[in-house]
mmCIF file with all atom_site columns, C-alpha atoms in Angstrom:
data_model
loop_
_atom_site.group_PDB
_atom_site.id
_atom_site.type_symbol
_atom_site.label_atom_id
_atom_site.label_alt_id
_atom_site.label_comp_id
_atom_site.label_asym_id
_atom_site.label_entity_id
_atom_site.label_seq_id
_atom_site.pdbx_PDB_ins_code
_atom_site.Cartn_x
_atom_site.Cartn_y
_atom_site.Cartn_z
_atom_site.occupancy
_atom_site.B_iso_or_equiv
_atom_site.pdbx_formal_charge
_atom_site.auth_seq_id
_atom_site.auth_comp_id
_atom_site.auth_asym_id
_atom_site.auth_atom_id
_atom_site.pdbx_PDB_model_num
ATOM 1   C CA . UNK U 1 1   ? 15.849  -14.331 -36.080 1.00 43.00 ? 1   UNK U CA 1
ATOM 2   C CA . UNK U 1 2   ? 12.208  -15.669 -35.329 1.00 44.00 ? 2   UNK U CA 1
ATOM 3   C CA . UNK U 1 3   ? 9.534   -13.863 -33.503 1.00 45.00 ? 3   UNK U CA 1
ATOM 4   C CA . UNK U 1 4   ? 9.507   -15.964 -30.667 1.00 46.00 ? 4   UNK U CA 1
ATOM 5   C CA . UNK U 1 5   ? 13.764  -15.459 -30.195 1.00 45.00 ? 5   UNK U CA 1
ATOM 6   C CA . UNK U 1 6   ? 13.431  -11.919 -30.811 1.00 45.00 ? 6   UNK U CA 1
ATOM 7   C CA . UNK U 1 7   ? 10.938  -11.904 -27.851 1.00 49.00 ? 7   UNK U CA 1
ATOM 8   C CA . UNK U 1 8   ? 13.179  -13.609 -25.535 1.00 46.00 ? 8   UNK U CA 1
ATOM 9   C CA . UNK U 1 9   ? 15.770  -11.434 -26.113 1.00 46.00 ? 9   UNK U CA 1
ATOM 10  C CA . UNK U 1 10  ? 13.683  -8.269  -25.628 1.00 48.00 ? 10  UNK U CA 1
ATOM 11  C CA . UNK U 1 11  ? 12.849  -9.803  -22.318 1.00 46.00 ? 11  UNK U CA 1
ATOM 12  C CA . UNK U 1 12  ? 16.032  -10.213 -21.298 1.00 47.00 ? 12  UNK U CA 1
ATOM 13  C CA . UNK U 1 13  ? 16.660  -6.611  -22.075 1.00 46.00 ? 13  UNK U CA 1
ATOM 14  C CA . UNK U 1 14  ? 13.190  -5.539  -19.809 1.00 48.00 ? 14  UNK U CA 1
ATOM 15  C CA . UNK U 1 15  ? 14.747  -7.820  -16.728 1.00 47.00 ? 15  UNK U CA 1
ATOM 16  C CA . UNK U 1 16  ? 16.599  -6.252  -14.367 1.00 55.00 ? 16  UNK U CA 1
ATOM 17  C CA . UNK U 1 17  ? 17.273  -6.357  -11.217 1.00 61.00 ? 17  UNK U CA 1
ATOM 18  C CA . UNK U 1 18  ? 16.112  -3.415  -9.104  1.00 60.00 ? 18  UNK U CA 1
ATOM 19  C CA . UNK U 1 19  ? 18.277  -0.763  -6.838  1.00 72.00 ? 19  UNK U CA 1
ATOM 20  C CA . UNK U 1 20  ? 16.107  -0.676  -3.915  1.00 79.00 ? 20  UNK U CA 1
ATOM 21  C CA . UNK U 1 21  ? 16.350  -4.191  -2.917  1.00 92.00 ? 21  UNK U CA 1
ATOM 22  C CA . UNK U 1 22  ? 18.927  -5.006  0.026   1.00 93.00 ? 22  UNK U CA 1
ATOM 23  C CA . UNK U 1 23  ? 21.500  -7.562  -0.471  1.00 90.00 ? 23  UNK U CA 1
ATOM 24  C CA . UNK U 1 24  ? 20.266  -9.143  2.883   1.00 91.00 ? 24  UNK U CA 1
ATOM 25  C CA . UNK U 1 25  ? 16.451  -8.853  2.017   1.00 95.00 ? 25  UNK U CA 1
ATOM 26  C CA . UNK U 1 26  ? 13.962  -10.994 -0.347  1.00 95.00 ? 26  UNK U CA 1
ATOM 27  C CA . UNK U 1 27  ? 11.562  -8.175  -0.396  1.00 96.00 ? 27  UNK U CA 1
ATOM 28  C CA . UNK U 1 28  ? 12.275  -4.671  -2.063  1.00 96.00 ? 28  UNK U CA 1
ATOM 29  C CA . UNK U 1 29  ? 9.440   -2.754  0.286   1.00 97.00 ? 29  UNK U CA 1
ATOM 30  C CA . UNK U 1 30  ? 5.869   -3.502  2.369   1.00 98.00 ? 30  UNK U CA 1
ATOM 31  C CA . UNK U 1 31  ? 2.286   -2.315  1.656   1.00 98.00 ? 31  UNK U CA 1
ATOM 32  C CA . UNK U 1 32  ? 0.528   -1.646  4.691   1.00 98.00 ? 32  UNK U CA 1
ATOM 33  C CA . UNK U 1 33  ? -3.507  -2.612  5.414   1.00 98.00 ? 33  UNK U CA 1
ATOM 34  C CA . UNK U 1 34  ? -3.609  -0.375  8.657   1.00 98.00 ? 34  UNK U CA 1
ATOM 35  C CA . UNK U 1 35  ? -6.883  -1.230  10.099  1.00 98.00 ? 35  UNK U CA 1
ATOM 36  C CA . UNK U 1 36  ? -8.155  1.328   12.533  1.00 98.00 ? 36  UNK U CA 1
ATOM 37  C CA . UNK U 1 37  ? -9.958  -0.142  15.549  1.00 96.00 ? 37  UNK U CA 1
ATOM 38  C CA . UNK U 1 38  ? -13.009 2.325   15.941  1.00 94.00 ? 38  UNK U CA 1
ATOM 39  C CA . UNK U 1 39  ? -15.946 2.440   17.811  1.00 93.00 ? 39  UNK U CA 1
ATOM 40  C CA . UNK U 1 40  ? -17.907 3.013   14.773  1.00 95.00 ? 40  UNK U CA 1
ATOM 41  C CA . UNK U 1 41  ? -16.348 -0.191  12.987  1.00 96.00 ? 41  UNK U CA 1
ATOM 42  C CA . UNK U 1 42  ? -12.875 -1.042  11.330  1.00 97.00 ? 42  UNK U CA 1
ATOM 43  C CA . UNK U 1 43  ? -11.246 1.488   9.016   1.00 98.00 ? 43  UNK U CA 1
ATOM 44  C CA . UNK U 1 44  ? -8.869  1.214   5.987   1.00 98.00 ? 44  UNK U CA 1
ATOM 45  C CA . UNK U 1 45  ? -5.880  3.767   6.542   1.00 98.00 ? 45  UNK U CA 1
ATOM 46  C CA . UNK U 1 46  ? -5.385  5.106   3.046   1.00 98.00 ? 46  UNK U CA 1
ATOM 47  C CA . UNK U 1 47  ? -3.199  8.550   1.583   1.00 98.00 ? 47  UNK U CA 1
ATOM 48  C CA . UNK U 1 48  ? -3.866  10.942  -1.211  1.00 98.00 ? 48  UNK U CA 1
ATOM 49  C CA . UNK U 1 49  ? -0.226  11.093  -2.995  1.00 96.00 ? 49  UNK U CA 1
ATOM 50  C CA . UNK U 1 50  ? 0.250   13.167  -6.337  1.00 96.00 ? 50  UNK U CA 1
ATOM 51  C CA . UNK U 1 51  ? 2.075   10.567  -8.725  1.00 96.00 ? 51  UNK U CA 1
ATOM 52  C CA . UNK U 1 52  ? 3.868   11.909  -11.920 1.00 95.00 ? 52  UNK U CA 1
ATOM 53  C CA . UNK U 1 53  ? 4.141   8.985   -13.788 1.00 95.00 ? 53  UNK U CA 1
ATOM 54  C CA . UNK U 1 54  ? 0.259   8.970   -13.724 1.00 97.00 ? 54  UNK U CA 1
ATOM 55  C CA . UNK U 1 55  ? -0.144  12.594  -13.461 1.00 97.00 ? 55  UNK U CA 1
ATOM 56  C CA . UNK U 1 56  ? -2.735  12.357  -10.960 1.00 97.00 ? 56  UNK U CA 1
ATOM 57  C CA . UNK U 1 57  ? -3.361  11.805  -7.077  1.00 98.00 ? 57  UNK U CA 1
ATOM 58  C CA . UNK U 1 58  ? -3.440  8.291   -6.501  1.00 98.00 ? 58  UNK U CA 1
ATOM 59  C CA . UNK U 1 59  ? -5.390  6.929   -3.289  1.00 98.00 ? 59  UNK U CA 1
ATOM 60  C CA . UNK U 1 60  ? -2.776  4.190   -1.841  1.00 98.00 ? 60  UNK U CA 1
ATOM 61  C CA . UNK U 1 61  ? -2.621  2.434   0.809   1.00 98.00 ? 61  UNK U CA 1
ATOM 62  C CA . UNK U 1 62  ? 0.971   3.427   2.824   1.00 98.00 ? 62  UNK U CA 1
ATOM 63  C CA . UNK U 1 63  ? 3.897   1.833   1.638   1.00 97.00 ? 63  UNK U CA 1
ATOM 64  C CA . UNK U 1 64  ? 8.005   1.987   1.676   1.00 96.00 ? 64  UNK U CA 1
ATOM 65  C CA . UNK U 1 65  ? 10.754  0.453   0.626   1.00 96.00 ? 65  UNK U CA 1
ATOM 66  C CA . UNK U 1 66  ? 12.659  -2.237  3.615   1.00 97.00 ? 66  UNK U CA 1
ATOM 67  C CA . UNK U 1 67  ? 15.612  -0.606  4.739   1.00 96.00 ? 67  UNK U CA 1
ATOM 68  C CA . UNK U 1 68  ? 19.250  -3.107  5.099   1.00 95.00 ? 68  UNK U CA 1
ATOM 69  C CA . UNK U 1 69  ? 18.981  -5.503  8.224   1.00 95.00 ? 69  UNK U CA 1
ATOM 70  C CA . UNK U 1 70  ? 15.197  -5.049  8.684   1.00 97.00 ? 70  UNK U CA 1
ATOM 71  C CA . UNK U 1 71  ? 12.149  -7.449  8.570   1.00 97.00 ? 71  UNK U CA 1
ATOM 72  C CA . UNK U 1 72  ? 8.811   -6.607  6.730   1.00 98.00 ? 72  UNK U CA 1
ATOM 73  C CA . UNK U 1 73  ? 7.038   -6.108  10.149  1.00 98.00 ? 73  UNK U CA 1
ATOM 74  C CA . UNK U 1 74  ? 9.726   -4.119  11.420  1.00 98.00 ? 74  UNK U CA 1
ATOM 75  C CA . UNK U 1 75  ? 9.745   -1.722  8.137   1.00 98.00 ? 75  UNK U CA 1
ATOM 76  C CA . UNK U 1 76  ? 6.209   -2.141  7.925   1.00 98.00 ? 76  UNK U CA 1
ATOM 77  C CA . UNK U 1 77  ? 5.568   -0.376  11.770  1.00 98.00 ? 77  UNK U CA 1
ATOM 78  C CA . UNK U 1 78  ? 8.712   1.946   10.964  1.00 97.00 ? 78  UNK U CA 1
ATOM 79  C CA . UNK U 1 79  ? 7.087   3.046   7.478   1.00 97.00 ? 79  UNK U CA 1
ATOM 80  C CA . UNK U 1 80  ? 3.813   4.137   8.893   1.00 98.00 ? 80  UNK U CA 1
ATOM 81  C CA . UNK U 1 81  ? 4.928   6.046   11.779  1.00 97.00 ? 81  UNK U CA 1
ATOM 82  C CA . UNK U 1 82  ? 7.093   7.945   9.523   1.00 95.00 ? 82  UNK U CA 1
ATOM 83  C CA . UNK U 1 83  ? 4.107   8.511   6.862   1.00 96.00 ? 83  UNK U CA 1
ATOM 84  C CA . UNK U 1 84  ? 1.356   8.794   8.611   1.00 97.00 ? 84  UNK U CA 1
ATOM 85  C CA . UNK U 1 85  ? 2.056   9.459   12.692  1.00 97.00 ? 85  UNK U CA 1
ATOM 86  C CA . UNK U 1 86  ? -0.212  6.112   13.502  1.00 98.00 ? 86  UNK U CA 1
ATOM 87  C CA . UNK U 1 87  ? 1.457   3.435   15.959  1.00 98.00 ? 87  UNK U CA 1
ATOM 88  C CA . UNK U 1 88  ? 0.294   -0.234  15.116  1.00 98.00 ? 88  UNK U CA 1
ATOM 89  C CA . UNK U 1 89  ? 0.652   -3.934  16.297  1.00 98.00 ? 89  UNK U CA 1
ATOM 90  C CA . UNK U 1 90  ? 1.651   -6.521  13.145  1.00 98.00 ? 90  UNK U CA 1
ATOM 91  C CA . UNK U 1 91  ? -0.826  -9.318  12.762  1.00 98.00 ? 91  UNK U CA 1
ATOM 92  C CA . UNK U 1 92  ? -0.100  -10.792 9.546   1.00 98.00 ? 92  UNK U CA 1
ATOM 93  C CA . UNK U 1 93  ? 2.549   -10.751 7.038   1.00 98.00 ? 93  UNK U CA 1
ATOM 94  C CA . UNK U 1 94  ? 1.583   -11.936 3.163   1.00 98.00 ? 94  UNK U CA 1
ATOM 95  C CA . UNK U 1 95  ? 3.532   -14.276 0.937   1.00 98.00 ? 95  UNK U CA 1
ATOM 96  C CA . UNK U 1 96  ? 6.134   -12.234 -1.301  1.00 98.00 ? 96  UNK U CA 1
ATOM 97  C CA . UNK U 1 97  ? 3.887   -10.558 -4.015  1.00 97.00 ? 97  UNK U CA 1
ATOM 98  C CA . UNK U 1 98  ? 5.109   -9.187  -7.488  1.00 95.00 ? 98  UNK U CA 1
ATOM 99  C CA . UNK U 1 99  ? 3.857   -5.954  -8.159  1.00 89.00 ? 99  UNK U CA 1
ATOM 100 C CA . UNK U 1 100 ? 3.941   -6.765  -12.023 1.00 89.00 ? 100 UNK U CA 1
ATOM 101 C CA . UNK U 1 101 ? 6.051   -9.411  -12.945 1.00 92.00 ? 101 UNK U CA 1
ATOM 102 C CA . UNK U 1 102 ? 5.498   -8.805  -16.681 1.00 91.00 ? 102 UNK U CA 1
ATOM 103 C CA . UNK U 1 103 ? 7.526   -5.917  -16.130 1.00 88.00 ? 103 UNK U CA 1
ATOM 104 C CA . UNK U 1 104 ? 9.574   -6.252  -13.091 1.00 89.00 ? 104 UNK U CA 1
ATOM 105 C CA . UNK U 1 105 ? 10.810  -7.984  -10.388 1.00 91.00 ? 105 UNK U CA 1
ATOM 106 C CA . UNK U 1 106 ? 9.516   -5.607  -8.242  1.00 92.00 ? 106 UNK U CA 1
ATOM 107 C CA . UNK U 1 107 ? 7.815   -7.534  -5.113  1.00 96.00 ? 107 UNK U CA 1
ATOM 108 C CA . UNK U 1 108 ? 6.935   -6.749  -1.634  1.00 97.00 ? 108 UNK U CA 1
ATOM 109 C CA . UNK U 1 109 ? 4.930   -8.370  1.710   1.00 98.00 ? 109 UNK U CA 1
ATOM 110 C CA . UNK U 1 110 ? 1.620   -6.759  2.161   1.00 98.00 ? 110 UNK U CA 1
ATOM 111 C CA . UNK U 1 111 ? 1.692   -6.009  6.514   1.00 98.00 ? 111 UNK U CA 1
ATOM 112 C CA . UNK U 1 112 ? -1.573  -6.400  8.144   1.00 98.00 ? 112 UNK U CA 1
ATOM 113 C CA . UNK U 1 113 ? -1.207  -3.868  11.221  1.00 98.00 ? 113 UNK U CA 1
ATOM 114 C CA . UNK U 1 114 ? -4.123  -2.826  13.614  1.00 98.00 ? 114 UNK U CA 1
ATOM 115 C CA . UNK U 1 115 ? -3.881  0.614   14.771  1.00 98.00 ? 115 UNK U CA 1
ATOM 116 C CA . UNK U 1 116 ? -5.671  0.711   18.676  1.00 97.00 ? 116 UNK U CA 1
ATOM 117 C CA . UNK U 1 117 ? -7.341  4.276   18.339  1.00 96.00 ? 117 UNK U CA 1
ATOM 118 C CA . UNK U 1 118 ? -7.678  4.457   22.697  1.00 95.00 ? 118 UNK U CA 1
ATOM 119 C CA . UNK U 1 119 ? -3.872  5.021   22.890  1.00 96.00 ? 119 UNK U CA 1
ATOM 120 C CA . UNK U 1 120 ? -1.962  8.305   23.600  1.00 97.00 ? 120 UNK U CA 1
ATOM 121 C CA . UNK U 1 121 ? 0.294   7.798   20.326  1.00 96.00 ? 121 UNK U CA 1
ATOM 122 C CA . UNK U 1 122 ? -2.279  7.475   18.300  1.00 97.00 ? 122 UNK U CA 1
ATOM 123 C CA . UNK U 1 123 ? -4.293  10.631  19.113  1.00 95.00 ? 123 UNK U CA 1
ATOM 124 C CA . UNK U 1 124 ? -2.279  13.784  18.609  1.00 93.00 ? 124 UNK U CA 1
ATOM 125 C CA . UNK U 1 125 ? -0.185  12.543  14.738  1.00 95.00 ? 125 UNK U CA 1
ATOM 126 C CA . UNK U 1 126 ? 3.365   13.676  14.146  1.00 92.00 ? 126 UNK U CA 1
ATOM 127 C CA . UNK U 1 127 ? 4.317   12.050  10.767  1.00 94.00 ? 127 UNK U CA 1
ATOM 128 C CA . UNK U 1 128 ? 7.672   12.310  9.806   1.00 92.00 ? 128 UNK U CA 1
ATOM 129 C CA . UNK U 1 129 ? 7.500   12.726  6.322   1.00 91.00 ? 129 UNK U CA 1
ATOM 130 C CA . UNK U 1 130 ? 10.584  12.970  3.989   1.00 86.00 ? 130 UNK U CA 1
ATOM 131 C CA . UNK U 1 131 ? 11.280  16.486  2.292   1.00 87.00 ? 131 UNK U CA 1
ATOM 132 C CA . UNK U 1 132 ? 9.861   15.304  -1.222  1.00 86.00 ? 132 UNK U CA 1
ATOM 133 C CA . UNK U 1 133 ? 6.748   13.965  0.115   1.00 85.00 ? 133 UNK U CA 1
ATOM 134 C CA . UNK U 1 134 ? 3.408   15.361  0.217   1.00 91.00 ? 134 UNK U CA 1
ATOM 135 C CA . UNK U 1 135 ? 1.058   12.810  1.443   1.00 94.00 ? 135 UNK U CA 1
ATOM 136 C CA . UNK U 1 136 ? -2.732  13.303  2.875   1.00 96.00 ? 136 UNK U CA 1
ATOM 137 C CA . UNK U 1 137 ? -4.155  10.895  5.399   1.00 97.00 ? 137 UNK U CA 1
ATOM 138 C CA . UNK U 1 138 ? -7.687  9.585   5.749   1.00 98.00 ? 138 UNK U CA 1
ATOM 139 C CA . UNK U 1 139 ? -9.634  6.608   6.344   1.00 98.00 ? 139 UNK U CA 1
ATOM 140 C CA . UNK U 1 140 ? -13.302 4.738   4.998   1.00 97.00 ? 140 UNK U CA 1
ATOM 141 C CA . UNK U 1 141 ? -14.908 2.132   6.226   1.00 98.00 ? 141 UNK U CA 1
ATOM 142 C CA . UNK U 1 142 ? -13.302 -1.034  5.684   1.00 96.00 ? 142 UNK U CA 1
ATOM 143 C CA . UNK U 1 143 ? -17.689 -1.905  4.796   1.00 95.00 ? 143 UNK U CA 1
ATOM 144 C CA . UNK U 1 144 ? -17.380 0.752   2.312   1.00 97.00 ? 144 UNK U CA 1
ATOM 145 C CA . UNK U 1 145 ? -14.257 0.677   0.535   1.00 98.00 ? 145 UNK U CA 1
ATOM 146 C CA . UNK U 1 146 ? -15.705 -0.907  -3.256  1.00 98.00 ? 146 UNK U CA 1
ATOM 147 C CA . UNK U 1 147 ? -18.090 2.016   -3.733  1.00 98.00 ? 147 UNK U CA 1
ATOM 148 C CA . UNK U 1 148 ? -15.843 5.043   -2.028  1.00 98.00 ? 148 UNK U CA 1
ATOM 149 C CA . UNK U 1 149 ? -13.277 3.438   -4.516  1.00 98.00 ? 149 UNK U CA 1
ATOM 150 C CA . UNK U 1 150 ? -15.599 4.250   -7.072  1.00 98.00 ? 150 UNK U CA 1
ATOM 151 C CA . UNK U 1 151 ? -16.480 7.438   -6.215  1.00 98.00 ? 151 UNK U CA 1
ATOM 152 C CA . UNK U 1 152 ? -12.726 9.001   -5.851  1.00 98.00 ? 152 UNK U CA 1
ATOM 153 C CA . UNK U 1 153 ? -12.079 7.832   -9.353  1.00 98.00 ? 153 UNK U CA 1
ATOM 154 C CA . UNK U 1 154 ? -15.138 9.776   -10.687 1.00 98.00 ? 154 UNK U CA 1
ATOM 155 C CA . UNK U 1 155 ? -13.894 12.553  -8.774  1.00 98.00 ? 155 UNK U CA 1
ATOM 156 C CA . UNK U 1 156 ? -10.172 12.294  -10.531 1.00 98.00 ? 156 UNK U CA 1
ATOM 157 C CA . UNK U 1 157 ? -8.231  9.898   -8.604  1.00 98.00 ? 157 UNK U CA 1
ATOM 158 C CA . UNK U 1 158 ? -6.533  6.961   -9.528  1.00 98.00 ? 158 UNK U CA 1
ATOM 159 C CA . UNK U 1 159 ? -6.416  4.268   -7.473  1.00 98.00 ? 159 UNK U CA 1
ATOM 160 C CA . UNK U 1 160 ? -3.622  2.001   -6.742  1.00 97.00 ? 160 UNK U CA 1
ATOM 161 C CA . UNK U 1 161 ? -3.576  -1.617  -7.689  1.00 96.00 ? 161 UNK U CA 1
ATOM 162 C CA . UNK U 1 162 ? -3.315  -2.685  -3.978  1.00 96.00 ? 162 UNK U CA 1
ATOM 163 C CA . UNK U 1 163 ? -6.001  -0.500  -3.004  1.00 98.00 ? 163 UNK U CA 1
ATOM 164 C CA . UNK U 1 164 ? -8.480  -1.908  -5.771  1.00 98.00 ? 164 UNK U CA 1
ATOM 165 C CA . UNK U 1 165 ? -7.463  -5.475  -5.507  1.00 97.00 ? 165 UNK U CA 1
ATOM 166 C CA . UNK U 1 166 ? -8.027  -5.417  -1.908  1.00 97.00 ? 166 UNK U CA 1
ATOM 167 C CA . UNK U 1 167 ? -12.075 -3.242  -2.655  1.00 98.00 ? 167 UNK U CA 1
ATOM 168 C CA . UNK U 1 168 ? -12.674 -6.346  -5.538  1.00 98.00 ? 168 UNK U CA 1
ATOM 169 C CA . UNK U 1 169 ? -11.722 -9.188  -2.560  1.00 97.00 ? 169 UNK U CA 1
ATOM 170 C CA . UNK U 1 170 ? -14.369 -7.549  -0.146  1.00 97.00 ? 170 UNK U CA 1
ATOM 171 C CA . UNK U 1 171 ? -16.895 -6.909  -2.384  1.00 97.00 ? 171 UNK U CA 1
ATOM 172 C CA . UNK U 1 172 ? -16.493 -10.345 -3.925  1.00 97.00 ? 172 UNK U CA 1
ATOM 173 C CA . UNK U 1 173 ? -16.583 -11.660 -0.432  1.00 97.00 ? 173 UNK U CA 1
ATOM 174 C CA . UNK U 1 174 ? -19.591 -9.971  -0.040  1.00 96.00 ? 174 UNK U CA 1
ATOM 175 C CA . UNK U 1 175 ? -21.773 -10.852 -2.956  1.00 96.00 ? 175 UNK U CA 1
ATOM 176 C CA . UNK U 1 176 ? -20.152 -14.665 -2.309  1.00 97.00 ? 176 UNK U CA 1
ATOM 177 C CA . UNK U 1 177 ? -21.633 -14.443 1.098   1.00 96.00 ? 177 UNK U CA 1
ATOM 178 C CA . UNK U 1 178 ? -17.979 -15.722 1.691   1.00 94.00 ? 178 UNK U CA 1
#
């Protein structure tokens, strides 16, 4: 067998198709940019979530799987209720991503939702976390999100490839003068 066959095969082997997806859905879950409307300036919703595969706290943006019958926005607005107690408004729904395609077919929509800090519902939080999950809320300054990035890892974190991705874009933007 040649290299190149013995590669293909392998890759067939690494393909599969994943469990979480629902028959009815294209997407397998959402990522969520919650931006928090505050007086001071827009805010990035992010968590602090202790990951074993990385053996570390990873800062992440919030983030579930779709459930049967249900659109990205709907899971999306669903999803961060339950994780973090915020109520927000969809604005924007992305293009089907692959969260690493040279491994998976994992994929996902990323869910732009503004969070309108004046209402009742989003001043007193009641997450409604799932009995495995540990997750700590906070927010930064959509202005500073590159250098806080940098920062958390010195101080031990890891940060999530949507969470990075989305720091590189604004702080490209920013040195583009885009």
């Amino acid at each position: 067998m040649s290299k190149s066959s013995s590669k293909a095969s392998d890759a067939k082997v690494l393909s599969t198709k994943p469990l979480t997806r629902p028959k009815d859905s294209p997407i397998d879950g959402v990522g969520i940019v919650a931006i928090l409307q505050k007086l001071s300036g827009p805010e990035l919703l992010l968590q602090k979530q202790f990951r074993p595969p990385v053996d570390k706290a990873v800062i992440e943006i919030p983030a579930g799987l779709v459930d049967a019958g249900e659109s990205a926005a709907e899971s999306a607005v669903r999803e961060l209720r339950e994780e973090t107690g915020y109520h927000g408004k969809v604005s924007e729904v992305s293009p089907i991503m692959f969260n690493d395609p040279g491994f998976c077919n994992t994929n996902l929509n990323m869910v732009h939702v503004t969070v309108d800090m004046t209402l009742p519902e989003n001043q007193n939080l009641k997450p409604e976390l799932e009995e495995n999950e540990f997750i700590e809320v906070f927010s930064l300054p959509l202005k500073d999100l590159y250098a806080e990035c940098k920062r958390l890892e010195d101080q031990g974190y890891a940060i999530d490839a949507r969470v990075g991705t989305l720091a590189e874009g604004i702080e490209l933007a920013r040195r583009w003068n885009l």
